[in-house]
Amino acid sequence: MTLVHGARLPDCEPDAIAEGVAEVLGDADVEFEGRVVLVPDLHYPYHPSTGTVTNPDTVSALVDRLLAAEAVDGVEIARAATAWSDDASCATYLGYDRLVERSGVEYFDPDAGPQASRTVSVDDQETVVTAPERLLDDALVVPALRRREEPTLAGCFDRLAATALGRDPTAFEVDSFAAAADPIGAVLDATYSYVGAPRRTRALLASADPFEVERVTAYLLGLDRDALPRGAARDDRPARVRGLDARALADELPDESVSEGSPSRLMKSGYRLYARVTGDQLPPQLMDR
Amino acid sequence: MTDAVDVGVFGVGNIGTVHLQTLLACDDVDRVAVADVVDENRERALALGATNAYEEYEELLATADPDVVVVALPPFLHAEATIAAAEAGCHAFVEKPFARNPDEAEEMLRAADRAGVSLGVDHTSRYRPEVRRVKERYDEGSIGHVPTCSIWRFNNGPFSSPPARETPAGWQLDPEATGGGALLDLGVHLLDVLAWFFGDLTVEHASLDRTLTLPYEDAATLVVSAESGTTATLSCGFFQWEDPPNVTGGMRLDGIADSLSSEEFMPSNFVGHAARSALENVGNRVRGREPEIFKPTYFYQAHYHALTEFVSAVKEGREPPVTGADGARAVELVTEAYRMAEGVEEPIEVTR
């Protein structure tokens, strides 16, 4: 069984993150060779200090570490259109253009290279996962430690699927990608975290087995096994972490719910009734769109 | 103009819809036509009570022949739409920022002067209930002279707080279309309030920042001095997650005799305020009175009063309370701040 290796950092400055990356990757025995595709969470232009996206400083440290590895021919950073932007502007807003320029790495081109179509079975249902082959097989996934409004994991396979699809995946799609993909490893960016509120968490965790990272992520976020992708992650083995007290880290994290993000149905209905009774106007944000 | 006026609303997105609703509830207004390129926006406006809906504002001007227009279009369209309205003989109430730059502002004012029409701008902050209360206390003289003041406003700009749910319109992230960033979008409100309180302003220091790699500033801090002798610090930004109905904004006056903060006059609990206001309006209805429009939402009241006072003023032949010249001055100050932050030495020249 593959362990997850963790490290607590003294702070979230780039130097401390670089040392932490070297430590966890060194312990995790992730094999780097050929071209590696880094897959960070950059689903929206949120500030990295909020923990809602992968910290670009963590990605920068990974880039430097990979470029120094003898067996690595090149590094690419995956970015994708998301549900909230029509192009790859999130990567620009989050500062990745500067990283690309500084380091000489490239953005991953999903149209260059072969596409893979893999038939997998999920819940006794066959489905075909189609995605760039290198995204499925050469990825080092770098999710952020964050909770979403749904009680699901924005973890390795969720982010891998999101990058391939250009939107948040369904649970079935996450399970499909978990069955089809074979990433080289995963690094959980917990320099900052978002569990209903931002926190400077100062931690990194890595493993050659992304399913183990998923298990640890769910534990830290207080999610049960149902939040994990189906398959190997769903057995009841506890997460095993070395180099970091996972229980203490989990206890530190806030436990706040994530906002729905818009007025509730009840509020809308109540205000509509009020407006009808009084003749007042219904504010635009309470209208059905 | 003494009869009720006909109004055209250019743009019925979010803020345009608020203006439409204000006009529909306003006794000084007869008919309201709208223009918007988005089908859904036009349909919603008609459902709310607009008399006609056009795709283009030119068509509205030619067909509906309004007395007044509301320009609730993106900033890059303010100048052309306002000038077209003025040339058609319409008074115009323009969303902020009044213009993208002083040159556009000047063209708009000249067009209005030539046509003999009035221009106003939606500098709503001076209509916010708590700002009005602070102004009353300041005008009473209860805190004496005010050597220093601070004013601030932060929101999430074109983005949303978690969960991700807003796709910014393309123009919102194009500085050519917007004219600038947080300082132009939010700072104009704050500069207008400071000018209203303390007289004409001079920008003494400007500092801009980008917390993300955006095409414009999302954080700004200015130091301005005023005719009254007050020195004010102004801070604004697009970087903070906003959780409506709570907003992050306020002002504080540090006077000789005491300090005065807008927070003293705001509801401590907006949900409670909404509930109380709703009950008051129900009571109004029971007594056969009209409701106080937008009172439960608190902040939309400011838009209601800003627009109705403009309409009332032009109907009665008075100068609007917040004029196009006020809007132009705010834009000049922002432009001066941008130049100062970039290290440009020469002041801008305004020939008016």
XYZ file of C-alpha atoms in Angstrom:
641
model
C 0.000 0.000 0.000
C 1.328 3.405 -0.967
C 1.663 5.975 1.748
C 0.886 9.644 1.529
C 3.795 11.818 2.555
C 3.122 15.144 4.135
C 4.951 18.167 5.439
C 3.935 21.185 7.507
C 5.568 24.354 6.338
C 6.818 27.208 8.550
C 4.986 29.667 6.324
C 3.596 30.009 2.810
C 6.484 31.896 1.305
C 7.859 30.533 -1.986
C 11.087 29.271 -0.389
C 9.211 27.305 2.275
C 6.902 25.845 -0.339
C 9.873 24.814 -2.487
C 11.441 23.006 0.473
C 8.145 21.337 1.263
C 7.701 20.178 -2.326
C 11.204 18.699 -2.358
C 10.514 16.901 0.914
C 7.152 15.345 0.045
C 8.107 14.379 -3.499
C 11.375 12.902 -2.336
C 9.579 10.742 0.198
C 6.702 9.836 -2.085
C 8.892 8.123 -4.716
C 6.871 9.565 -7.566
C 8.624 8.520 -10.761
C 9.148 11.406 -13.088
C 10.117 10.650 -16.640
C 9.337 11.878 -20.102
C 6.975 14.811 -20.305
C 4.863 15.572 -17.262
C 1.548 17.383 -17.360
C 0.813 19.369 -14.212
C -2.899 19.666 -13.548
C -3.626 22.410 -11.005
C -7.058 23.586 -9.922
C -7.621 26.890 -11.669
C -11.349 26.777 -12.079
C -11.963 30.464 -11.281
C -9.904 33.600 -10.720
C -9.916 33.441 -6.933
C -6.950 34.714 -4.978
C -4.709 31.787 -3.975
C -4.658 32.937 -0.346
C -8.289 31.838 -0.104
C -7.448 28.168 -0.690
C -10.099 27.904 -3.400
C -7.595 27.288 -6.205
C -4.175 25.649 -6.337
C -1.478 28.011 -5.163
C 0.605 29.045 -8.204
C 3.652 29.147 -5.908
C 3.174 25.403 -5.311
C 2.963 24.793 -9.042
C 6.047 26.945 -9.554
C 7.972 24.845 -7.044
C 6.812 21.667 -8.767
C 7.914 23.026 -12.133
C 11.392 23.745 -10.789
C 11.618 20.320 -9.166
C 10.521 18.542 -12.324
C 12.835 20.508 -14.596
C 15.727 19.470 -12.358
C 14.855 15.761 -12.691
C 17.134 14.021 -15.171
C 14.525 11.758 -16.649
C 12.051 14.574 -17.333
C 12.028 15.840 -20.926
C 9.567 18.640 -20.402
C 6.794 20.020 -18.255
C 3.446 21.336 -19.345
C 0.771 23.066 -17.341
C -2.796 22.126 -18.107
C -5.307 24.896 -18.269
C -8.777 24.664 -19.648
C -11.804 26.730 -20.350
C -14.097 26.383 -17.377
C -17.797 26.790 -16.980
C -17.081 30.412 -16.091
C -14.708 31.496 -18.810
C -14.692 30.894 -22.517
C -10.953 30.734 -22.817
C -7.983 29.971 -20.634
C -8.072 33.375 -18.997
C -8.114 31.970 -15.464
C -4.527 30.807 -15.904
C -3.544 34.317 -16.949
C -5.367 35.989 -14.067
C -3.728 33.587 -11.597
C -0.250 34.463 -12.818
C 0.609 31.323 -14.748
C 1.727 33.281 -17.821
C 4.573 34.659 -15.714
C 5.526 31.141 -14.603
C 5.520 29.874 -18.164
C 7.650 32.787 -19.276
C 10.095 32.445 -16.378
C 10.608 28.719 -16.565
C 10.264 28.026 -20.262
C 7.577 25.388 -19.741
C 4.528 25.307 -21.978
C 0.826 25.193 -21.595
C -0.548 21.747 -22.341
C -2.172 21.641 -25.756
C -5.062 19.188 -25.595
C -5.214 19.009 -29.368
C -1.584 18.026 -29.824
C -0.953 14.330 -29.354
C -3.232 11.321 -29.478
C -6.697 11.183 -27.989
C -7.528 8.123 -25.932
C -10.919 6.486 -25.860
C -11.188 4.035 -23.011
C -14.143 1.890 -22.182
C -14.681 1.546 -18.451
C -17.338 0.088 -16.230
C -18.967 2.255 -13.578
C -21.840 0.837 -11.510
C -22.138 -2.010 -13.993
C -22.590 0.529 -16.750
C -20.105 0.734 -19.576
C -19.011 4.158 -20.670
C -16.293 5.575 -22.873
C -13.901 8.202 -21.561
C -12.337 10.284 -24.300
C -9.542 12.656 -23.412
C -5.987 13.516 -24.450
C -3.928 10.406 -23.746
C -1.196 12.354 -22.008
C -3.695 14.012 -19.702
C -4.869 10.571 -18.610
C -1.443 8.936 -18.273
C 1.211 11.617 -17.675
C -0.516 13.849 -15.192
C 0.702 14.995 -11.824
C -2.534 16.308 -10.378
C -2.321 19.204 -7.912
C -5.750 19.799 -6.367
C -6.448 22.448 -3.733
C -7.760 21.491 -0.309
C -11.266 22.885 -0.603
C -14.823 21.992 0.133
C -17.619 22.752 -2.297
C -21.300 23.408 -1.716
C -22.047 19.818 -2.647
C -20.546 17.256 -0.270
C -18.122 16.024 -2.898
C -14.422 16.133 -3.393
C -12.783 18.698 -5.665
C -9.907 16.184 -5.667
C -7.575 14.587 -8.168
C -10.041 12.850 -10.465
C -12.614 15.602 -10.194
C -10.007 18.140 -11.355
C -8.635 15.826 -14.012
C -12.113 15.362 -15.428
C -12.829 19.105 -15.146
C -9.656 19.888 -17.081
C -10.564 17.425 -19.823
C -14.224 18.476 -20.040
C -13.881 22.228 -19.481
C -16.527 22.242 -16.739
C -17.328 20.719 -13.366
C -17.928 16.996 -13.938
C -20.826 14.933 -12.691
C -20.169 12.282 -10.067
C -20.492 9.629 -12.794
C -17.884 11.421 -14.904
C -15.500 11.600 -11.942
C -15.915 7.882 -11.389
C -15.330 7.284 -15.099
C -12.119 9.262 -15.122
C -10.998 7.509 -11.956
C -11.431 4.229 -13.811
C -9.818 5.405 -17.046
C -6.912 7.589 -15.924
C -3.546 6.539 -14.550
C -1.853 9.698 -13.246
C 1.771 9.448 -12.190
C 0.885 10.890 -8.830
C -0.794 13.669 -6.922
C 0.241 16.567 -4.726
C -2.439 18.013 -2.464
C -1.832 21.745 -2.191
C -2.823 22.599 1.355
C -0.663 25.714 1.627
C -4.028 27.439 1.953
C -7.353 25.686 2.340
C -11.002 26.524 1.996
C -13.386 24.587 4.209
C -16.136 27.174 4.179
C -13.563 29.818 5.069
C -9.987 30.513 3.962
C -7.114 29.382 6.172
C -3.354 29.506 5.912
C -2.878 25.775 6.428
C 0.819 25.441 5.558
C 0.812 21.836 4.407
C 1.647 19.732 1.373
C 0.890 16.065 0.812
C 1.990 13.817 -2.023
C 1.761 10.248 -3.176
C 2.449 8.165 -6.237
C -1.102 6.841 -5.738
C -3.696 9.565 -6.325
C -6.407 7.401 -4.747
C -4.521 7.586 -1.450
C -4.378 11.362 -1.754
C -8.151 11.357 -2.381
C -8.645 9.338 0.791
C -6.574 11.768 2.860
C -8.301 14.776 1.300
C -11.732 13.408 2.200
C -10.541 12.767 5.745
C -9.215 16.304 6.144
C -12.434 17.796 4.784
C -14.606 15.669 7.061
C -16.271 13.902 4.120
C -17.270 10.262 4.231
C -16.389 7.554 1.761
C -19.366 8.348 -0.447
C -17.559 11.508 -1.512
C -14.693 9.479 -2.941
C -14.497 8.202 -6.503
C -15.712 4.661 -6.820
C -13.290 1.837 -6.979
C -10.225 1.431 -4.875
C -10.838 4.609 -2.877
C -14.093 3.365 -1.445
C -12.849 0.657 0.865
C -12.744 1.422 4.542
C -9.012 1.517 5.050
C -7.942 4.594 6.951
C -5.786 7.150 5.234
C -2.108 6.606 6.100
C 0.019 9.663 6.229
C 3.672 9.957 7.168
C 5.488 13.148 8.066
C 2.415 15.056 9.152
C -0.226 14.606 11.868
C -3.324 14.356 9.708
C -5.697 14.285 12.661
C -4.218 17.481 14.105
C -4.412 19.114 10.677
C -8.037 18.070 10.253
C -8.874 19.437 13.692
C -7.380 22.813 12.783
C -9.522 23.311 9.762
C -12.737 25.328 10.079
C -15.967 23.461 9.600
C -18.185 26.005 7.936
C -20.744 25.378 5.272
C -20.206 26.791 1.818
C -22.766 29.335 0.700
C -25.276 28.383 -1.970
C -24.195 31.548 -3.675
C -27.621 32.895 -4.483
C -30.825 33.743 -2.617
C -32.736 30.658 -1.505
C -36.023 29.640 -3.078
C -37.727 30.456 0.192
C -36.318 33.982 0.203
C -37.339 34.525 -3.410
C -40.859 33.232 -2.800
C -41.254 35.295 0.340
C -40.094 38.507 -1.303
C -42.342 37.905 -4.334
C -45.350 37.544 -2.075
C -44.373 40.677 -0.168
C -43.958 42.655 -3.426
C -47.377 41.506 -4.664
C -49.066 42.482 -1.418
C -47.433 45.879 -0.991
C -46.780 47.041 -4.552
C -43.042 47.286 -3.878
C -40.590 46.274 -6.608
C -38.872 42.888 -6.772
C -35.080 43.328 -6.851
C -33.464 41.790 -9.971
C -31.404 39.261 -7.987
C -34.620 37.730 -6.662
C -36.146 37.279 -10.102
C -36.080 33.912 -11.832
C -33.627 34.074 -14.741
C -42.157 70.413 -18.740
C -44.888 70.028 -16.132
C -46.757 66.912 -17.231
C -45.536 63.436 -16.483
C -42.524 62.575 -18.627
C -41.829 59.717 -21.001
C -38.580 57.914 -20.330
C -36.395 55.575 -22.317
C -34.000 53.171 -20.588
C -30.943 52.197 -22.607
C -29.869 48.796 -21.252
C -32.043 46.709 -18.928
C -29.518 44.361 -17.390
C -29.347 44.332 -13.587
C -28.975 48.038 -12.843
C -31.110 49.008 -15.837
C -33.896 46.852 -14.439
C -33.642 48.652 -11.093
C -33.978 51.965 -12.949
C -36.934 50.632 -14.938
C -38.670 49.559 -11.737
C -37.984 52.949 -10.177
C -39.528 54.717 -13.149
C -42.573 52.450 -13.167
C -43.214 53.402 -9.537
C -42.587 57.127 -10.087
C -45.566 59.499 -10.314
C -43.585 61.934 -12.480
C -43.245 59.298 -15.213
C -45.873 58.351 -17.785
C -44.489 55.817 -20.230
C -41.244 53.869 -20.094
C -39.667 52.316 -23.173
C -36.528 50.209 -23.092
C -33.777 49.213 -25.474
C -31.518 46.184 -25.071
C -29.760 43.841 -27.481
C -30.503 40.820 -25.259
C -33.893 39.236 -25.988
C -34.333 37.993 -22.430
C -33.739 41.468 -21.013
C -36.347 43.016 -23.296
C -38.873 40.292 -22.452
C -38.343 40.785 -18.742
C -38.743 44.550 -19.096
C -42.038 44.161 -20.950
C -43.253 41.714 -18.299
C -42.419 44.300 -15.636
C -44.426 46.977 -17.369
C -42.307 48.713 -20.006
C -44.549 50.037 -22.781
C -42.229 49.172 -25.657
C -38.956 47.330 -26.081
C -36.463 47.946 -28.858
C -33.261 46.201 -29.756
C -31.310 49.405 -30.392
C -31.447 52.691 -28.479
C -31.414 54.642 -31.772
C -34.713 53.023 -32.642
C -36.103 53.930 -29.224
C -35.084 57.575 -29.664
C -36.651 57.768 -33.103
C -39.843 55.933 -32.287
C -40.681 56.467 -28.612
C -39.571 60.131 -28.564
C -38.825 60.199 -24.824
C -38.261 63.323 -22.755
C -35.637 61.664 -20.574
C -33.342 58.714 -21.066
C -31.436 56.546 -18.632
C -28.107 55.337 -20.000
C -27.488 52.002 -18.277
C -25.107 50.645 -20.902
C -21.478 49.571 -20.476
C -19.096 52.536 -20.058
C -17.756 52.350 -23.606
C -21.247 53.254 -24.854
C -21.975 56.092 -22.419
C -20.597 58.867 -24.600
C -22.190 57.883 -27.898
C -25.556 57.064 -26.336
C -25.682 60.222 -24.224
C -24.665 62.449 -27.139
C -27.294 60.787 -29.343
C -29.900 61.360 -26.638
C -28.899 65.007 -26.216
C -29.034 65.583 -29.966
C -32.530 64.092 -29.913
C -33.479 66.650 -27.273
C -33.537 64.256 -24.316
C -32.278 64.868 -20.820
C -30.027 61.982 -19.804
C -29.326 60.221 -16.517
C -26.071 58.319 -16.986
C -24.816 55.354 -15.002
C -21.415 55.691 -13.422
C -18.729 56.159 -14.409
C -20.070 59.144 -16.312
C -17.462 58.559 -19.018
C -14.308 56.540 -19.592
C -12.091 59.609 -19.630
C -12.259 63.431 -19.439
C -12.340 63.849 -23.228
C -15.507 61.775 -23.520
C -17.013 63.576 -20.540
C -16.302 66.912 -22.182
C -17.970 65.845 -25.439
C -21.046 64.729 -23.522
C -21.309 68.003 -21.615
C -20.870 70.054 -24.792
C -23.558 68.068 -26.577
C -25.921 68.693 -23.684
C -25.082 72.417 -23.612
C -25.725 72.739 -27.351
C -29.051 70.943 -27.055
C -30.106 72.754 -23.902
C -30.723 69.525 -21.984
C -29.649 68.385 -18.526
C -27.336 65.554 -17.674
C -27.201 63.656 -14.413
C -25.143 60.754 -13.127
C -26.006 57.840 -10.841
C -23.600 58.643 -8.033
C -25.745 56.706 -5.620
C -23.471 56.704 -2.582
C -24.591 60.186 -1.590
C -28.150 58.815 -1.522
C -27.401 55.972 0.818
C -29.400 56.430 4.027
C -26.412 56.212 6.350
C -24.364 58.690 4.249
C -27.266 61.126 4.344
C -27.396 60.852 8.135
C -23.665 61.521 8.411
C -24.060 64.541 6.123
C -26.891 65.893 8.272
C -24.773 65.613 11.425
C -21.764 67.144 9.685
C -23.823 70.030 8.343
C -25.240 70.637 11.826
C -21.655 71.268 12.947
C -21.808 68.853 15.866
C -18.288 67.493 15.300
C -16.709 70.783 14.252
C -14.099 71.073 11.547
C -12.965 67.744 10.093
C -9.206 67.575 9.540
C -9.216 63.937 8.408
C -11.675 61.556 6.852
C -11.596 58.043 5.475
C -13.956 56.452 2.997
C -13.933 52.955 1.539
C -15.820 50.510 -0.617
C -14.878 46.949 -1.580
C -16.717 44.300 -3.531
C -15.858 41.376 -5.821
C -15.995 43.404 -9.035
C -16.857 41.353 -12.112
C -16.258 38.053 -10.312
C -18.285 36.141 -7.757
C -17.487 34.857 -4.320
C -17.579 31.064 -3.960
C -19.209 29.120 -5.469
C -18.150 30.251 -8.938
C -21.334 31.349 -10.641
C -20.675 34.504 -12.639
C -19.108 34.623 -16.037
C -17.953 38.197 -16.410
C -19.127 39.809 -19.605
C -16.207 40.239 -21.963
C -16.291 44.004 -21.725
C -16.016 43.927 -17.935
C -12.422 42.730 -18.199
C -11.438 44.996 -21.075
C -9.972 48.290 -19.832
C -10.693 49.878 -23.212
C -14.373 49.162 -22.621
C -14.483 49.995 -18.924
C -12.088 52.931 -18.937
C -10.247 51.545 -15.940
C -10.596 49.266 -12.940
C -11.835 49.497 -9.381
C -10.916 53.163 -8.985
C -13.068 54.220 -11.916
C -15.896 51.846 -11.090
C -16.095 52.316 -7.321
C -13.837 55.268 -6.630
C -16.056 57.736 -8.493
C -18.799 57.120 -5.895
C -16.410 57.855 -3.058
C -14.919 60.930 -4.715
C -18.415 62.274 -5.310
C -19.317 61.846 -1.642
C -16.123 63.573 -0.540
C -16.746 66.473 -2.931
C -20.340 66.723 -1.707
C -19.163 66.954 1.877
C -15.985 69.002 1.598
C -15.865 70.820 -1.745
C -13.578 70.417 -4.705
C -10.795 67.884 -4.339
C -7.125 67.610 -5.279
C -5.449 64.229 -5.602
C -2.292 64.275 -3.474
C -1.269 60.617 -3.704
C -2.410 57.557 -5.630
C -1.438 53.948 -5.199
C -2.818 51.158 -7.369
C -2.457 47.414 -7.071
C -3.460 44.207 -8.845
C -3.991 41.300 -6.482
C -4.429 39.013 -9.477
C -2.913 39.460 -12.930
C -5.840 41.499 -14.204
C -5.841 43.997 -17.060
C -6.546 46.823 -14.619
C -6.185 47.708 -10.959
C -8.381 45.865 -8.480
C -7.199 47.846 -5.473
C -6.629 51.579 -5.085
C -5.769 53.981 -2.311
C -5.858 57.742 -2.744
C -5.122 60.664 -0.498
C -7.106 63.750 -1.477
C -7.291 67.242 -0.031
C -10.459 69.315 -0.106
C -11.404 72.986 -0.259
C -12.700 72.734 3.307
C -9.243 71.827 4.589
C -10.114 68.175 5.070
C -7.656 65.504 3.975
C -9.264 62.205 3.102
C -8.036 58.682 2.488
C -10.013 56.765 -0.098
C -9.726 52.991 -0.529
C -11.605 50.816 -2.947
C -11.216 47.441 -4.545
C -12.673 44.587 -6.519
C -10.825 41.998 -4.451
C -13.215 41.224 -1.643
C -15.915 38.596 -1.605
C -19.240 40.287 -1.070
C -22.086 38.576 0.737
C -25.250 40.563 -0.027
C -27.103 42.161 1.642
C -23.969 42.901 3.690
C -21.589 45.243 1.902
C -18.148 46.515 2.842
C -18.280 50.265 2.600
C -18.378 53.265 4.823
C -16.933 56.558 5.852
C -15.570 58.043 8.997
C -15.130 61.737 9.803
C -12.620 62.619 12.508
C -13.706 66.036 13.685
C -12.351 68.402 16.304
C -15.187 67.636 18.706
C -15.866 64.001 17.873
C -15.719 61.324 15.226
C -18.646 60.243 13.141
C -18.925 56.903 11.400
C -21.480 55.784 8.832
C -21.646 52.433 10.619
C -23.478 54.157 13.487
C -26.409 54.748 11.130
C -26.564 51.403 9.341
C -28.765 48.481 10.301
C -26.854 46.117 12.545
C -28.642 43.246 10.879
C -29.789 43.541 7.292
C -32.131 40.581 7.494
C -33.829 42.144 10.486
C -33.979 45.474 8.669
C -35.560 43.787 5.646
C -38.187 42.137 7.821
C -39.056 45.350 9.674
C -39.198 47.385 6.479
C -41.373 44.784 4.826
C -43.820 44.931 7.721
C -43.855 48.724 7.562
C -44.714 48.592 3.882
C -47.468 46.069 4.550
C -48.802 48.532 7.104
C -48.605 51.298 4.510
C -50.646 49.193 2.169
C -53.266 48.442 4.793
C -53.619 52.194 5.376
C -53.967 52.820 1.657
C -50.538 54.388 1.322
C -47.859 53.675 -1.270
C -44.911 51.549 -0.200
C -41.424 52.983 0.232
C -39.884 51.503 -2.871
C -36.937 49.121 -2.310
C -36.834 49.903 1.403
C -36.249 46.277 2.557
C -33.257 45.923 0.259
C -31.742 49.056 1.841
C -29.162 49.863 -0.826
C -31.483 49.965 -3.857
C -33.292 52.879 -2.195
C -30.316 54.996 -3.148
C -30.811 54.256 -6.857
C -34.513 55.018 -6.484
C -33.922 58.434 -4.945
C -31.055 59.325 -7.287
C -33.172 58.740 -10.381
C -36.481 60.138 -9.102
C -34.775 63.342 -7.953
C -33.227 63.715 -11.412
C -36.569 63.196 -13.132
C -38.289 65.572 -10.748
C -35.635 68.241 -11.332
C -35.769 68.145 -15.117
C -39.567 68.056 -15.055
C -39.551 71.241 -12.966
C -36.803 72.900 -14.953
C -34.296 72.804 -12.091
C -30.651 71.805 -12.177
C -30.335 68.130 -11.223
C -28.873 67.476 -7.774
C -25.994 65.459 -9.253
C -25.063 66.898 -12.613
C -23.086 65.683 -15.566
C -20.401 68.151 -14.510
C -20.194 66.350 -11.163
C -19.764 63.080 -13.036
C -17.130 64.586 -15.294
C -15.209 65.961 -12.322
C -15.081 62.525 -10.697
C -13.690 61.075 -13.924
C -11.068 63.842 -14.076
C -9.946 63.042 -10.541
C -9.648 59.337 -11.320
C -7.672 60.114 -14.462
C -5.383 62.369 -12.432
C -4.922 59.529 -9.955
C -4.070 57.069 -12.737
C -1.471 59.470 -14.106
C -0.017 60.072 -10.660
C 0.227 56.347 -9.984
C 2.052 55.898 -13.291
C 4.440 58.709 -12.468
C 3.137 61.118 -15.111
C 4.022 64.600 -13.872
C 1.903 66.995 -15.913
C -1.617 67.561 -14.594
C -4.494 66.988 -16.959
C -5.911 70.100 -18.573
C -9.626 70.633 -18.574
C -10.894 73.516 -20.671
C -14.360 74.313 -19.490
